CSV table of C-alpha atoms in Angstrom, one decimal:
chain,number,residue,atom,x,y,z
T,1,UNK,CA,-0.1,0.0,0.2
T,2,UNK,CA,2.9,2.2,0.7
T,3,UNK,CA,4.2,1.8,-2.6
T,4,UNK,CA,1.0,2.5,-4.4
T,5,UNK,CA,0.6,5.8,-2.5
T,6,UNK,CA,4.2,6.9,-3.3
T,7,UNK,CA,3.9,6.6,-7.2
T,8,UNK,CA,1.0,9.2,-7.1
T,9,UNK,CA,1.9,12.7,-8.0
T,10,UNK,CA,2.6,15.1,-4.9
T,11,UNK,CA,-0.5,17.2,-5.2
T,12,UNK,CA,-2.6,13.9,-5.1
T,13,UNK,CA,-5.4,14.0,-2.2
T,14,UNK,CA,-4.2,10.6,-1.4
T,15,UNK,CA,-0.5,11.5,-0.9
T,16,UNK,CA,0.1,11.9,2.7
T,17,UNK,CA,1.9,10.1,5.4
T,18,UNK,CA,0.0,7.7,7.8
T,19,UNK,CA,0.4,8.9,11.3
T,20,UNK,CA,2.3,6.0,13.0
T,21,UNK,CA,-0.4,5.4,15.7
T,22,UNK,CA,-2.8,4.8,12.7
T,23,UNK,CA,0.0,2.5,11.0
T,24,UNK,CA,0.0,0.3,13.9
T,25,UNK,CA,-3.5,0.0,14.4
T,26,UNK,CA,-4.0,-1.0,10.7
T,27,UNK,CA,-1.3,-3.8,10.9
T,28,UNK,CA,-2.9,-5.0,14.1
T,29,UNK,CA,-6.2,-5.2,12.2
T,30,UNK,CA,-4.8,-7.0,9.4
T,31,UNK,CA,-2.8,-9.3,11.6
T,32,UNK,CA,-6.0,-10.1,13.6
T,33,UNK,CA,-8.4,-10.5,10.6
T,34,UNK,CA,-6.1,-12.9,8.6
T,35,UNK,CA,-5.6,-15.1,12.3
T,36,UNK,CA,-9.3,-15.1,12.4
T,37,UNK,CA,-10.6,-16.1,9.2
T,38,UNK,CA,-7.8,-18.9,9.1
T,39,UNK,CA,-8.6,-20.3,12.4
T,40,UNK,CA,-12.0,-20.2,11.5
T,41,UNK,CA,-11.4,-22.1,8.0
T,42,UNK,CA,-9.2,-24.6,9.9
T,43,UNK,CA,-12.4,-25.8,12.4
T,44,UNK,CA,-14.7,-25.7,9.4
T,45,UNK,CA,-12.8,-28.1,7.4
T,46,UNK,CA,-12.0,-30.5,10.4
T,47,UNK,CA,-15.4,-30.5,11.2
T,48,UNK,CA,-16.6,-31.3,7.4
T,49,UNK,CA,-14.0,-34.1,7.3
T,50,UNK,CA,-15.9,-36.1,9.8
T,51,UNK,CA,-19.1,-35.7,8.1
T,52,UNK,CA,-20.7,-39.1,6.3
T,53,UNK,CA,-19.9,-39.8,2.6
T,54,UNK,CA,-23.0,-39.0,0.4
T,55,UNK,CA,-24.8,-41.9,-1.2
T,56,UNK,CA,-25.2,-42.3,-4.8
T,57,UNK,CA,-23.7,-42.4,-8.1
T,58,UNK,CA,-19.7,-42.8,-7.3
T,59,UNK,CA,-17.7,-40.1,-9.2
T,60,UNK,CA,-15.3,-41.3,-12.1
T,61,UNK,CA,-12.2,-41.9,-10.1
T,62,UNK,CA,-9.5,-39.7,-11.6
T,63,UNK,CA,-6.4,-41.4,-12.8
T,64,UNK,CA,-3.5,-40.8,-10.2
T,65,UNK,CA,-1.1,-38.1,-11.5
T,66,UNK,CA,2.8,-38.7,-12.2
T,67,UNK,CA,3.3,-36.7,-8.8
T,68,UNK,CA,1.2,-39.3,-6.7
T,69,UNK,CA,3.5,-42.1,-8.2
T,70,UNK,CA,6.4,-40.1,-7.5
T,71,UNK,CA,5.4,-39.5,-3.8
T,72,UNK,CA,7.9,-41.5,-2.5
T,73,UNK,CA,10.8,-40.2,-4.1
T,74,UNK,CA,12.6,-37.3,-3.4
T,75,UNK,CA,10.9,-33.5,-4.1
T,76,UNK,CA,12.8,-32.4,-6.7
T,77,UNK,CA,11.8,-35.8,-8.5
T,78,UNK,CA,7.9,-35.1,-7.5
T,79,UNK,CA,8.3,-31.4,-8.8
T,80,UNK,CA,9.8,-32.6,-12.3
T,81,UNK,CA,6.9,-35.5,-12.9
T,82,UNK,CA,4.4,-32.7,-12.2
T,83,UNK,CA,5.7,-30.5,-14.6
T,84,UNK,CA,6.0,-33.2,-17.0
T,85,UNK,CA,2.6,-34.3,-16.8
T,86,UNK,CA,1.1,-30.8,-16.5
T,87,UNK,CA,2.8,-30.2,-19.7
T,88,UNK,CA,1.1,-33.2,-21.7
T,89,UNK,CA,-2.3,-31.1,-21.1
T,90,UNK,CA,-3.9,-29.8,-24.5
T,91,UNK,CA,-3.7,-26.1,-23.3
T,92,UNK,CA,0.1,-26.7,-22.7
T,93,UNK,CA,0.8,-28.0,-26.0
T,94,UNK,CA,-1.3,-25.2,-27.6
T,95,UNK,CA,0.8,-22.6,-25.8
T,96,UNK,CA,4.0,-24.4,-27.1
T,97,UNK,CA,2.8,-24.4,-30.6
T,98,UNK,CA,1.9,-20.7,-30.6
T,99,UNK,CA,5.6,-19.8,-28.9
T,100,UNK,CA,7.3,-21.9,-31.6
T,101,UNK,CA,4.8,-20.6,-34.4
T,102,UNK,CA,5.0,-16.7,-33.9
T,103,UNK,CA,8.8,-17.0,-33.4
T,104,UNK,CA,9.5,-18.7,-36.4
T,105,UNK,CA,6.9,-16.3,-38.3
T,106,UNK,CA,8.5,-12.8,-37.0
T,107,UNK,CA,11.9,-14.2,-38.0
T,108,UNK,CA,11.5,-15.5,-41.2
T,109,UNK,CA,9.3,-12.4,-41.8
T,110,UNK,CA,12.1,-10.2,-40.8
T,111,UNK,CA,14.6,-12.0,-42.9
T,112,UNK,CA,12.5,-11.8,-46.0
T,113,UNK,CA,12.0,-8.2,-45.5
T,114,UNK,CA,15.8,-7.8,-45.3
T,115,UNK,CA,15.7,-9.7,-48.8
T,116,UNK,CA,13.4,-7.2,-50.6
T,117,UNK,CA,10.5,-9.0,-50.2
T,118,UNK,CA,7.2,-8.6,-47.8
T,119,UNK,CA,7.1,-10.2,-44.6
T,120,UNK,CA,3.9,-12.5,-45.2
T,121,UNK,CA,6.1,-14.3,-48.0
T,122,UNK,CA,8.8,-15.3,-45.0
T,123,UNK,CA,5.7,-16.1,-42.8
T,124,UNK,CA,4.5,-18.4,-45.3
T,125,UNK,CA,8.0,-19.7,-45.6
T,126,UNK,CA,8.3,-20.4,-42.0
T,127,UNK,CA,4.8,-22.7,-42.1
T,128,UNK,CA,6.3,-25.0,-44.4
T,129,UNK,CA,9.6,-24.8,-42.4
T,130,UNK,CA,7.9,-25.8,-39.4
T,131,UNK,CA,6.1,-28.7,-41.0
T,132,UNK,CA,7.3,-32.7,-41.9
T,133,UNK,CA,9.6,-31.1,-45.0
T,134,UNK,CA,12.1,-29.7,-42.6
T,135,UNK,CA,11.3,-29.6,-38.9
T,136,UNK,CA,9.9,-33.0,-39.0
T,137,UNK,CA,12.6,-34.4,-41.4
T,138,UNK,CA,15.4,-33.0,-39.2
T,139,UNK,CA,14.0,-33.2,-35.6
T,140,UNK,CA,11.4,-36.0,-35.5
T,141,UNK,CA,11.4,-36.4,-32.1
T,142,UNK,CA,11.0,-32.6,-31.2
T,143,UNK,CA,8.4,-32.5,-34.2
T,144,UNK,CA,6.3,-35.0,-32.5
T,145,UNK,CA,6.5,-33.3,-28.9
T,146,UNK,CA,5.2,-29.9,-30.5
T,147,UNK,CA,2.9,-30.7,-33.0
T,148,UNK,CA,1.5,-34.1,-31.8
T,149,UNK,CA,-1.3,-35.6,-34.3
T,150,UNK,CA,-4.0,-35.4,-31.5
T,151,UNK,CA,-3.3,-31.6,-31.3
T,152,UNK,CA,-4.2,-30.9,-35.1
T,153,UNK,CA,-7.8,-30.3,-34.8
T,154,UNK,CA,-7.6,-27.5,-32.1
T,155,UNK,CA,-4.6,-26.2,-34.7
T,156,UNK,CA,-7.4,-26.1,-37.7
T,157,UNK,CA,-10.1,-24.6,-35.6
T,158,UNK,CA,-7.9,-21.2,-34.5
T,159,UNK,CA,-6.3,-20.9,-37.9
T,160,UNK,CA,-10.2,-20.9,-39.2
T,161,UNK,CA,-10.9,-18.1,-37.0
T,162,UNK,CA,-7.9,-16.2,-38.0
T,163,UNK,CA,-8.5,-16.5,-41.9
T,164,UNK,CA,-12.2,-15.6,-41.2
T,165,UNK,CA,-11.0,-12.4,-39.4
T,166,UNK,CA,-8.2,-12.0,-42.2
T,167,UNK,CA,-10.8,-11.9,-44.9
T,168,UNK,CA,-12.9,-9.4,-43.1
T,169,UNK,CA,-10.2,-6.9,-42.7
T,170,UNK,CA,-9.7,-7.9,-46.9
T,171,UNK,CA,-13.2,-7.1,-47.4
T,172,UNK,CA,-12.7,-3.7,-45.3
T,173,UNK,CA,-10.2,-3.0,-47.7
T,174,UNK,CA,-12.4,-2.6,-50.7
T,175,UNK,CA,-13.0,0.7,-51.9
T,176,UNK,CA,-16.3,0.7,-54.0
T,177,UNK,CA,-15.9,4.5,-55.3
T,178,UNK,CA,-12.4,3.6,-56.4
T,179,UNK,CA,-13.7,0.8,-58.3
T,180,UNK,CA,-16.4,2.4,-60.2
T,181,UNK,CA,-14.3,5.3,-61.5
T,182,UNK,CA,-12.0,3.0,-63.3
T,183,UNK,CA,-14.8,0.6,-64.0
T,184,UNK,CA,-14.5,0.0,-67.7
T,185,UNK,CA,-10.6,-0.2,-67.8
T,186,UNK,CA,-10.6,-2.5,-65.0
T,187,UNK,CA,-13.5,-5.3,-65.3
T,188,UNK,CA,-11.9,-5.7,-68.7
T,189,UNK,CA,-8.1,-6.3,-67.4
T,190,UNK,CA,-9.2,-8.0,-64.2
T,191,UNK,CA,-11.6,-10.0,-65.6
T,192,UNK,CA,-8.8,-11.2,-68.9
T,193,UNK,CA,-6.9,-11.8,-65.5
T,194,UNK,CA,-9.1,-14.9,-64.3
T,195,UNK,CA,-10.3,-16.1,-67.7
T,196,UNK,CA,-7.1,-16.9,-69.5
T,197,UNK,CA,-5.5,-18.4,-66.2
T,198,UNK,CA,-8.4,-20.2,-65.5
T,199,UNK,CA,-8.9,-22.2,-68.9
T,200,UNK,CA,-5.3,-23.0,-69.1
T,201,UNK,CA,-5.7,-24.2,-65.4
T,202,UNK,CA,-8.7,-26.3,-66.8
T,203,UNK,CA,-6.8,-27.6,-69.8
T,204,UNK,CA,-3.9,-28.8,-67.5
T,205,UNK,CA,-6.3,-30.5,-65.4
T,206,UNK,CA,-6.9,-32.7,-67.8
T,207,UNK,CA,-3.4,-33.9,-67.9
T,208,UNK,CA,-3.1,-34.1,-64.3
T,209,UNK,CA,-6.6,-35.7,-63.1
T,210,UNK,CA,-5.6,-39.3,-63.3
T,211,UNK,CA,-2.1,-39.0,-61.3
T,212,UNK,CA,-2.8,-36.2,-58.8
T,213,UNK,CA,-6.5,-35.8,-58.3
T,214,UNK,CA,-7.8,-37.2,-54.9
T,215,UNK,CA,-9.6,-40.8,-54.6
T,216,UNK,CA,-12.8,-40.2,-55.7
T,217,UNK,CA,-12.6,-36.6,-56.9
T,218,UNK,CA,-14.7,-36.1,-60.0
T,219,UNK,CA,-13.1,-34.2,-62.9
T,220,UNK,CA,-15.6,-31.4,-63.1
T,221,UNK,CA,-14.6,-30.4,-59.5
T,222,UNK,CA,-10.8,-30.9,-60.0
T,223,UNK,CA,-10.7,-29.3,-63.2
T,224,UNK,CA,-12.5,-26.5,-62.0
T,225,UNK,CA,-10.7,-26.3,-58.7
T,226,UNK,CA,-7.4,-25.8,-60.7
T,227,UNK,CA,-8.5,-23.2,-62.9
T,228,UNK,CA,-9.7,-20.9,-59.8
T,229,UNK,CA,-6.5,-21.7,-58.2
T,230,UNK,CA,-4.7,-20.1,-61.2
T,231,UNK,CA,-6.7,-17.2,-61.4
T,232,UNK,CA,-6.6,-15.7,-57.8
T,233,UNK,CA,-4.5,-12.7,-56.9
T,234,UNK,CA,-3.4,-12.0,-53.3
T,235,UNK,CA,-5.0,-8.4,-53.1
T,236,UNK,CA,-3.5,-7.7,-49.8
T,237,UNK,CA,0.0,-8.7,-50.9
T,238,UNK,CA,-0.3,-7.0,-53.7
T,239,UNK,CA,-1.1,-3.7,-52.2
T,240,UNK,CA,1.6,-4.1,-49.6
T,241,UNK,CA,4.2,-4.5,-52.6
T,242,UNK,CA,3.3,-1.5,-53.9
T,243,UNK,CA,2.8,0.4,-50.9
T,244,UNK,CA,6.8,-0.6,-50.1
T,245,UNK,CA,7.3,0.6,-53.5
T,246,UNK,CA,5.8,4.0,-53.5
T,247,UNK,CA,3.2,2.8,-56.3
T,248,UNK,CA,0.1,3.7,-54.5
T,249,UNK,CA,-0.7,7.3,-55.7
T,250,UNK,CA,0.8,6.2,-59.2
T,251,UNK,CA,-1.6,5.3,-62.5
T,252,UNK,CA,-0.2,2.0,-62.5
T,253,UNK,CA,-0.9,1.6,-58.7
T,254,UNK,CA,-4.5,2.9,-58.9
T,255,UNK,CA,-5.0,0.5,-61.9
T,256,UNK,CA,-3.9,-2.4,-60.0
T,257,UNK,CA,-5.3,-1.9,-57.0
T,258,UNK,CA,-8.9,-1.6,-58.6
T,259,UNK,CA,-8.1,-4.6,-61.0
T,260,UNK,CA,-7.1,-6.7,-58.2
T,261,UNK,CA,-10.2,-5.7,-56.0
T,262,UNK,CA,-12.6,-6.6,-58.9
T,263,UNK,CA,-10.7,-9.7,-59.7
T,264,UNK,CA,-11.0,-10.9,-56.1
T,265,UNK,CA,-14.7,-10.3,-55.9
T,266,UNK,CA,-14.9,-12.3,-59.0
T,267,UNK,CA,-12.7,-15.1,-58.2
T,268,UNK,CA,-14.1,-16.0,-55.0
T,269,UNK,CA,-17.5,-15.6,-56.4
T,270,UNK,CA,-16.1,-18.4,-59.1
T,271,UNK,CA,-14.9,-20.3,-56.0
T,272,UNK,CA,-17.5,-20.2,-54.3
T,273,UNK,CA,-19.8,-21.5,-56.9
T,274,UNK,CA,-17.0,-24.5,-57.5
T,275,UNK,CA,-17.2,-25.0,-53.8
T,276,UNK,CA,-21.3,-25.4,-54.1
T,277,UNK,CA,-20.8,-27.5,-57.1
T,278,UNK,CA,-18.3,-29.8,-55.2
T,279,UNK,CA,-20.3,-30.2,-52.2
T,280,UNK,CA,-24.0,-30.8,-53.8
T,281,UNK,CA,-25.1,-34.3,-55.0
T,282,UNK,CA,-26.4,-33.1,-57.9
T,283,UNK,CA,-27.5,-29.9,-60.4
T,284,UNK,CA,-30.5,-29.5,-58.1
T,285,UNK,CA,-28.1,-29.3,-54.7
T,286,UNK,CA,-26.1,-27.0,-56.5
T,287,UNK,CA,-28.7,-24.6,-57.8
T,288,UNK,CA,-30.1,-24.6,-54.4
T,289,UNK,CA,-26.7,-23.6,-52.7
T,290,UNK,CA,-26.4,-21.1,-55.2
T,291,UNK,CA,-29.8,-19.4,-54.7
T,292,UNK,CA,-29.1,-19.6,-51.2
T,293,UNK,CA,-25.8,-17.7,-51.6
T,294,UNK,CA,-27.4,-15.0,-53.9
T,295,UNK,CA,-30.3,-14.7,-50.9
T,296,UNK,CA,-27.6,-14.0,-48.5
T,297,UNK,CA,-25.8,-11.4,-50.8
T,298,UNK,CA,-29.1,-9.8,-51.5
T,299,UNK,CA,-30.0,-9.3,-47.5
T,300,UNK,CA,-26.4,-8.3,-46.6
T,301,UNK,CA,-26.1,-5.4,-49.2
T,302,UNK,CA,-29.7,-4.3,-49.1
T,303,UNK,CA,-30.6,-4.5,-45.5
T,304,UNK,CA,-27.4,-5.1,-43.4
T,305,UNK,CA,-25.5,-2.7,-45.4
T,306,UNK,CA,-27.8,0.3,-44.9
T,307,UNK,CA,-29.1,-0.8,-41.4
T,308,UNK,CA,-25.8,-1.3,-39.6
T,309,UNK,CA,-25.2,2.7,-39.4
T,310,UNK,CA,-28.6,3.2,-37.8
T,311,UNK,CA,-28.1,0.5,-35.7
T,312,UNK,CA,-24.8,1.3,-34.2
T,313,UNK,CA,-25.5,5.3,-34.5
T,314,UNK,CA,-24.1,7.8,-35.9
T,315,UNK,CA,-22.3,9.4,-32.7
T,316,UNK,CA,-20.6,6.1,-32.0
T,317,UNK,CA,-19.3,5.8,-35.9
T,318,UNK,CA,-17.7,9.4,-35.3
T,319,UNK,CA,-15.6,8.3,-32.4
T,320,UNK,CA,-11.9,7.6,-32.3
T,321,UNK,CA,-12.0,4.9,-30.3
T,322,UNK,CA,-14.9,2.2,-31.1
T,323,UNK,CA,-16.4,1.3,-27.7
T,324,UNK,CA,-17.1,-2.5,-26.6
T,325,UNK,CA,-20.6,-2.4,-27.5
T,326,UNK,CA,-19.7,-1.4,-31.2
T,327,UNK,CA,-17.0,-4.3,-31.5
T,328,UNK,CA,-19.4,-6.9,-30.4
T,329,UNK,CA,-22.2,-5.9,-32.6
T,330,UNK,CA,-19.7,-6.2,-35.5
T,331,UNK,CA,-18.2,-9.1,-34.3
T,332,UNK,CA,-21.8,-10.3,-34.1
T,333,UNK,CA,-22.4,-9.4,-37.9
T,334,UNK,CA,-19.0,-11.6,-39.0
T,335,UNK,CA,-19.8,-14.5,-36.9
T,336,UNK,CA,-23.2,-14.5,-38.1
T,337,UNK,CA,-22.3,-14.3,-42.2
T,338,UNK,CA,-19.6,-16.2,-41.4
T,339,UNK,CA,-22.2,-19.3,-40.1
T,340,UNK,CA,-24.5,-18.3,-42.6
T,341,UNK,CA,-22.5,-19.3,-45.7
T,342,UNK,CA,-20.8,-22.4,-43.6
T,343,UNK,CA,-24.2,-24.0,-42.9
T,344,UNK,CA,-25.7,-23.4,-46.5
T,345,UNK,CA,-22.2,-25.4,-47.7
T,346,UNK,CA,-20.1,-22.7,-49.2
T,347,UNK,CA,-17.7,-21.9,-46.7
T,348,UNK,CA,-17.3,-19.3,-43.8
T,349,UNK,CA,-14.7,-17.3,-45.4
T,350,UNK,CA,-17.1,-16.1,-47.8
T,351,UNK,CA,-19.4,-15.0,-45.1
T,352,UNK,CA,-16.6,-13.1,-43.2
T,353,UNK,CA,-15.6,-11.6,-47.0
T,354,UNK,CA,-18.9,-10.0,-47.4
T,355,UNK,CA,-19.4,-8.7,-44.2
T,356,UNK,CA,-16.4,-6.6,-44.4
T,357,UNK,CA,-17.5,-5.4,-47.8
T,358,UNK,CA,-20.6,-4.2,-46.4
T,359,UNK,CA,-19.1,-2.1,-43.5
T,360,UNK,CA,-20.2,1.4,-43.4
T,361,UNK,CA,-17.1,3.8,-44.0
T,362,UNK,CA,-18.5,6.9,-42.4
T,363,UNK,CA,-15.7,8.7,-40.5
T,364,UNK,CA,-13.3,6.3,-41.4
T,365,UNK,CA,-14.8,3.6,-39.4
T,366,UNK,CA,-13.7,0.8,-41.7
T,367,UNK,CA,-10.0,1.9,-40.6
T,368,UNK,CA,-10.4,2.0,-37.2
T,369,UNK,CA,-12.0,-1.5,-37.3
T,370,UNK,CA,-9.5,-2.9,-39.8
T,371,UNK,CA,-6.4,-1.5,-37.6
T,372,UNK,CA,-7.6,-3.7,-34.6
T,373,UNK,CA,-8.7,-6.9,-36.5
T,374,UNK,CA,-5.9,-7.2,-39.0
T,375,UNK,CA,-3.3,-6.5,-36.4
T,376,UNK,CA,-4.7,-9.1,-34.1
T,377,UNK,CA,-5.2,-11.8,-36.5
T,378,UNK,CA,-1.8,-11.5,-38.5
T,379,UNK,CA,0.6,-11.3,-35.4
T,380,UNK,CA,-1.3,-14.2,-33.6
T,381,UNK,CA,-4.0,-16.2,-35.9
T,382,UNK,CA,-2.7,-16.0,-39.4
T,383,UNK,CA,0.7,-17.5,-38.5
T,384,UNK,CA,-1.1,-20.7,-37.1
T,385,UNK,CA,-2.8,-20.7,-40.3
T,386,UNK,CA,0.2,-20.8,-42.2
T,387,UNK,CA,1.7,-23.5,-39.7
T,388,UNK,CA,-1.0,-25.8,-40.5
T,389,UNK,CA,-0.7,-25.4,-44.3
T,390,UNK,CA,2.7,-26.5,-43.9
T,391,UNK,CA,2.2,-29.3,-41.8
T,392,UNK,CA,0.0,-30.3,-44.7
T,393,UNK,CA,2.9,-29.6,-47.3
T,394,UNK,CA,5.1,-32.7,-47.8
T,395,UNK,CA,8.1,-31.8,-50.2
T,396,UNK,CA,9.1,-35.4,-49.6
T,397,UNK,CA,6.2,-36.4,-52.2
T,398,UNK,CA,8.2,-34.8,-54.8
T,399,UNK,CA,10.9,-37.3,-55.0
T,400,UNK,CA,11.5,-37.9,-58.6
T,401,UNK,CA,12.3,-35.5,-61.2
T,402,UNK,CA,8.8,-36.2,-62.7
T,403,UNK,CA,7.2,-34.5,-59.6
T,404,UNK,CA,9.6,-31.3,-59.7
T,405,UNK,CA,8.9,-30.9,-63.7
T,406,UNK,CA,5.4,-31.0,-63.1
T,407,UNK,CA,5.6,-28.8,-60.5
T,408,UNK,CA,7.6,-26.3,-62.8
T,409,UNK,CA,5.1,-26.5,-65.8
T,410,UNK,CA,2.3,-25.7,-62.9
T,411,UNK,CA,4.3,-22.3,-62.0
T,412,UNK,CA,5.0,-21.6,-65.7
T,413,UNK,CA,1.4,-21.8,-66.7
T,414,UNK,CA,0.6,-20.5,-63.9
T,415,UNK,CA,2.5,-17.3,-64.5
T,416,UNK,CA,1.4,-17.2,-68.3
T,417,UNK,CA,-1.7,-17.2,-67.9
T,418,UNK,CA,-2.1,-14.7,-65.2
T,419,UNK,CA,0.7,-12.6,-66.4
T,420,UNK,CA,0.2,-12.7,-70.2
T,421,UNK,CA,-3.4,-12.3,-70.0
T,422,UNK,CA,-3.4,-9.3,-67.7
T,423,UNK,CA,-0.5,-7.9,-70.0
T,424,UNK,CA,-2.3,-8.2,-72.9
T,425,UNK,CA,-5.7,-6.8,-72.1
T,426,UNK,CA,-3.8,-4.1,-70.4
T,427,UNK,CA,-2.3,-3.1,-73.8
T,428,UNK,CA,-5.5,-3.1,-75.6
T,429,UNK,CA,-7.3,-1.1,-72.9
T,430,UNK,CA,-4.9,1.7,-74.0
T,431,UNK,CA,-1.3,0.8,-71.6
T,432,UNK,CA,2.1,0.7,-72.7
T,433,UNK,CA,3.8,-2.7,-72.7
T,434,UNK,CA,6.0,-1.4,-69.8
T,435,UNK,CA,2.9,-0.6,-67.6
T,436,UNK,CA,1.1,-3.8,-68.9
T,437,UNK,CA,3.7,-6.4,-68.0
T,438,UNK,CA,4.3,-4.6,-64.7
T,439,UNK,CA,0.4,-4.6,-64.0
T,440,UNK,CA,0.7,-8.3,-65.2
T,441,UNK,CA,3.2,-9.1,-62.7
T,442,UNK,CA,1.8,-7.4,-60.0
T,443,UNK,CA,-1.8,-9.5,-60.7
T,444,UNK,CA,0.4,-12.7,-60.7
T,445,UNK,CA,0.8,-12.3,-57.0
T,446,UNK,CA,-0.8,-14.8,-55.0
T,447,UNK,CA,0.3,-15.5,-51.6
T,448,UNK,CA,-2.1,-16.1,-48.9
T,449,UNK,CA,-5.1,-15.9,-51.0
T,450,UNK,CA,-4.2,-18.8,-52.9
T,451,UNK,CA,-3.2,-20.6,-49.8
T,452,UNK,CA,-6.6,-20.2,-48.7
T,453,UNK,CA,-8.2,-21.7,-51.5
T,454,UNK,CA,-6.1,-24.8,-51.6
T,455,UNK,CA,-6.8,-25.5,-48.1
T,456,UNK,CA,-10.6,-25.4,-49.2
T,457,UNK,CA,-10.0,-28.1,-51.9
T,458,UNK,CA,-7.9,-30.0,-49.7
T,459,UNK,CA,-10.8,-30.4,-47.0
T,460,UNK,CA,-13.4,-31.1,-50.0
T,461,UNK,CA,-11.0,-34.1,-51.0
T,462,UNK,CA,-10.3,-32.4,-54.6
T,463,UNK,CA,-6.9,-31.9,-54.4
T,464,UNK,CA,-4.4,-34.9,-53.0
T,465,UNK,CA,-1.4,-34.3,-50.9
T,466,UNK,CA,0.9,-34.2,-53.8
T,467,UNK,CA,-0.8,-31.7,-55.9
T,468,UNK,CA,-1.6,-29.7,-53.3
T,469,UNK,CA,2.1,-29.5,-52.5
T,470,UNK,CA,2.9,-28.6,-56.0
T,471,UNK,CA,0.4,-25.5,-55.8
T,472,UNK,CA,1.7,-24.1,-52.4
T,473,UNK,CA,5.4,-24.1,-54.1
T,474,UNK,CA,3.6,-22.3,-57.3
T,475,UNK,CA,1.6,-19.9,-54.9
T,476,UNK,CA,5.1,-19.0,-53.1
T,477,UNK,CA,7.1,-19.0,-56.2
T,478,UNK,CA,4.7,-16.5,-58.5
T,479,UNK,CA,4.2,-14.2,-54.9
T,480,UNK,CA,8.5,-14.4,-54.9
T,481,UNK,CA,8.8,-13.7,-58.4
T,482,UNK,CA,6.5,-10.4,-58.0
T,483,UNK,CA,9.3,-8.0,-57.1
T,484,UNK,CA,11.8,-9.2,-59.5
T,485,UNK,CA,9.6,-9.2,-62.5
T,486,UNK,CA,8.2,-5.7,-61.5
T,487,UNK,CA,11.9,-4.4,-61.3
T,488,UNK,CA,12.9,-6.1,-64.5
T,489,UNK,CA,9.8,-4.9,-66.6
T,490,UNK,CA,10.0,-1.2,-65.4
T,491,UNK,CA,13.9,-1.4,-66.2
T,492,UNK,CA,13.3,-2.8,-69.5
T,493,UNK,CA,11.0,-0.2,-70.7
T,494,UNK,CA,13.0,2.7,-70.0
T,495,UNK,CA,15.6,4.5,-72.1
T,496,UNK,CA,18.8,5.5,-70.7
T,497,UNK,CA,17.4,9.2,-70.2
T,498,UNK,CA,14.5,7.6,-67.8
T,499,UNK,CA,12.0,8.1,-71.2
T,500,UNK,CA,9.7,5.3,-71.4
T,501,UNK,CA,10.2,3.3,-74.6
T,502,UNK,CA,6.6,2.3,-74.7
T,503,UNK,CA,4.0,4.0,-76.7
T,504,UNK,CA,0.5,4.6,-75.6
T,505,UNK,CA,-2.5,4.3,-77.7
């Protein structure tokens, strides 16, 4: 108590010395109170020990702990066995996993930042390094202790929560007004960046289906999933790359952001269709799932979106610090939206994404919520998703030259379809070749969004572990290539004096 008083300012009303007489009285009262309470508790416990045991159904006997077995040993051994016993609890395992995953993600993120790459690529790489491809191969005993098979379900659920929060933040980053201002060029380029790689993905699936599809997967579902996997752009990673390079205010940067935003919405709707088709048992089931999805979108856009500002209140929207009630309301909307899309057989991610897209933007409300949600999910929960993907990625499955050759073909096809389709459409829309190729390099970024889509395909039994590993490598490779290709096309498109060699139609 004395320390608490001393740290107060000198002019504080509580900052005064306690008279010695009062101090003695307080101390005596304190001691008597503790002694009296302790004596009464001991008496009650002694009297209660002599009461008859209640009759009825006996409680389940609890297995003796390691510490009980060690009661005959010395105190040090007993303490050690007790700690070892508690270490085996699910909560202790989860905390160990969190420590390992967060530390590895931070270290690898810093390493890749120093190498000129976005930190998210390092975090993705950290997830793979923590899996059986490296950690499990180098230290299998330690790997079994940190990531036992019994802990995978809880790790999966937490990672899915993190991805849902991340998709909610991605939805809030979409600027509809910006999209409308560049609608004609952006729709042409973004849709070209989807249809061409999707077509190449479907064609490639024809040759890969027999050997690489998951057992029991239908060709149509496998081919459509390969197509949508080839056509995805990682909108958040792309935005961060341009921010680091100072491109956000340029014409190229604005076009890229708009194209990526439209492409994200289109690609995720495409993926929703694929998921609805794969989950249903026939055409009628697919139509029903899609009708429910359309109904959900109509309610979210025309009922929830205009109603949120009224439910929250204009005064609360304008506050710099959102209250607990406001955050609770927003979380209820996100969870309800994610629950609905999960129940109708689409995926919880789509509901979370749409919940972010319909958030009000009055007084910068979106930014206030996004900062809080994104920091929490990106630091704590998203690394869990990367680690979970890494635990599913087994580089050892590519143990022959044919496997690595197929993986290389997938990377080349994905890059040609995305980069080539975007560049040709941008050139047709009036951009010069330098900017068109740079835009293609930016749209070729797949990153985390690709991993999310691949994880859905793996959970649905469409992708086998072997093709899943190849597609994860493709996602990392295309994201790593974004920066070098951006610099290469920028340098090749400039004359020695800095003038652009491309012509604008």
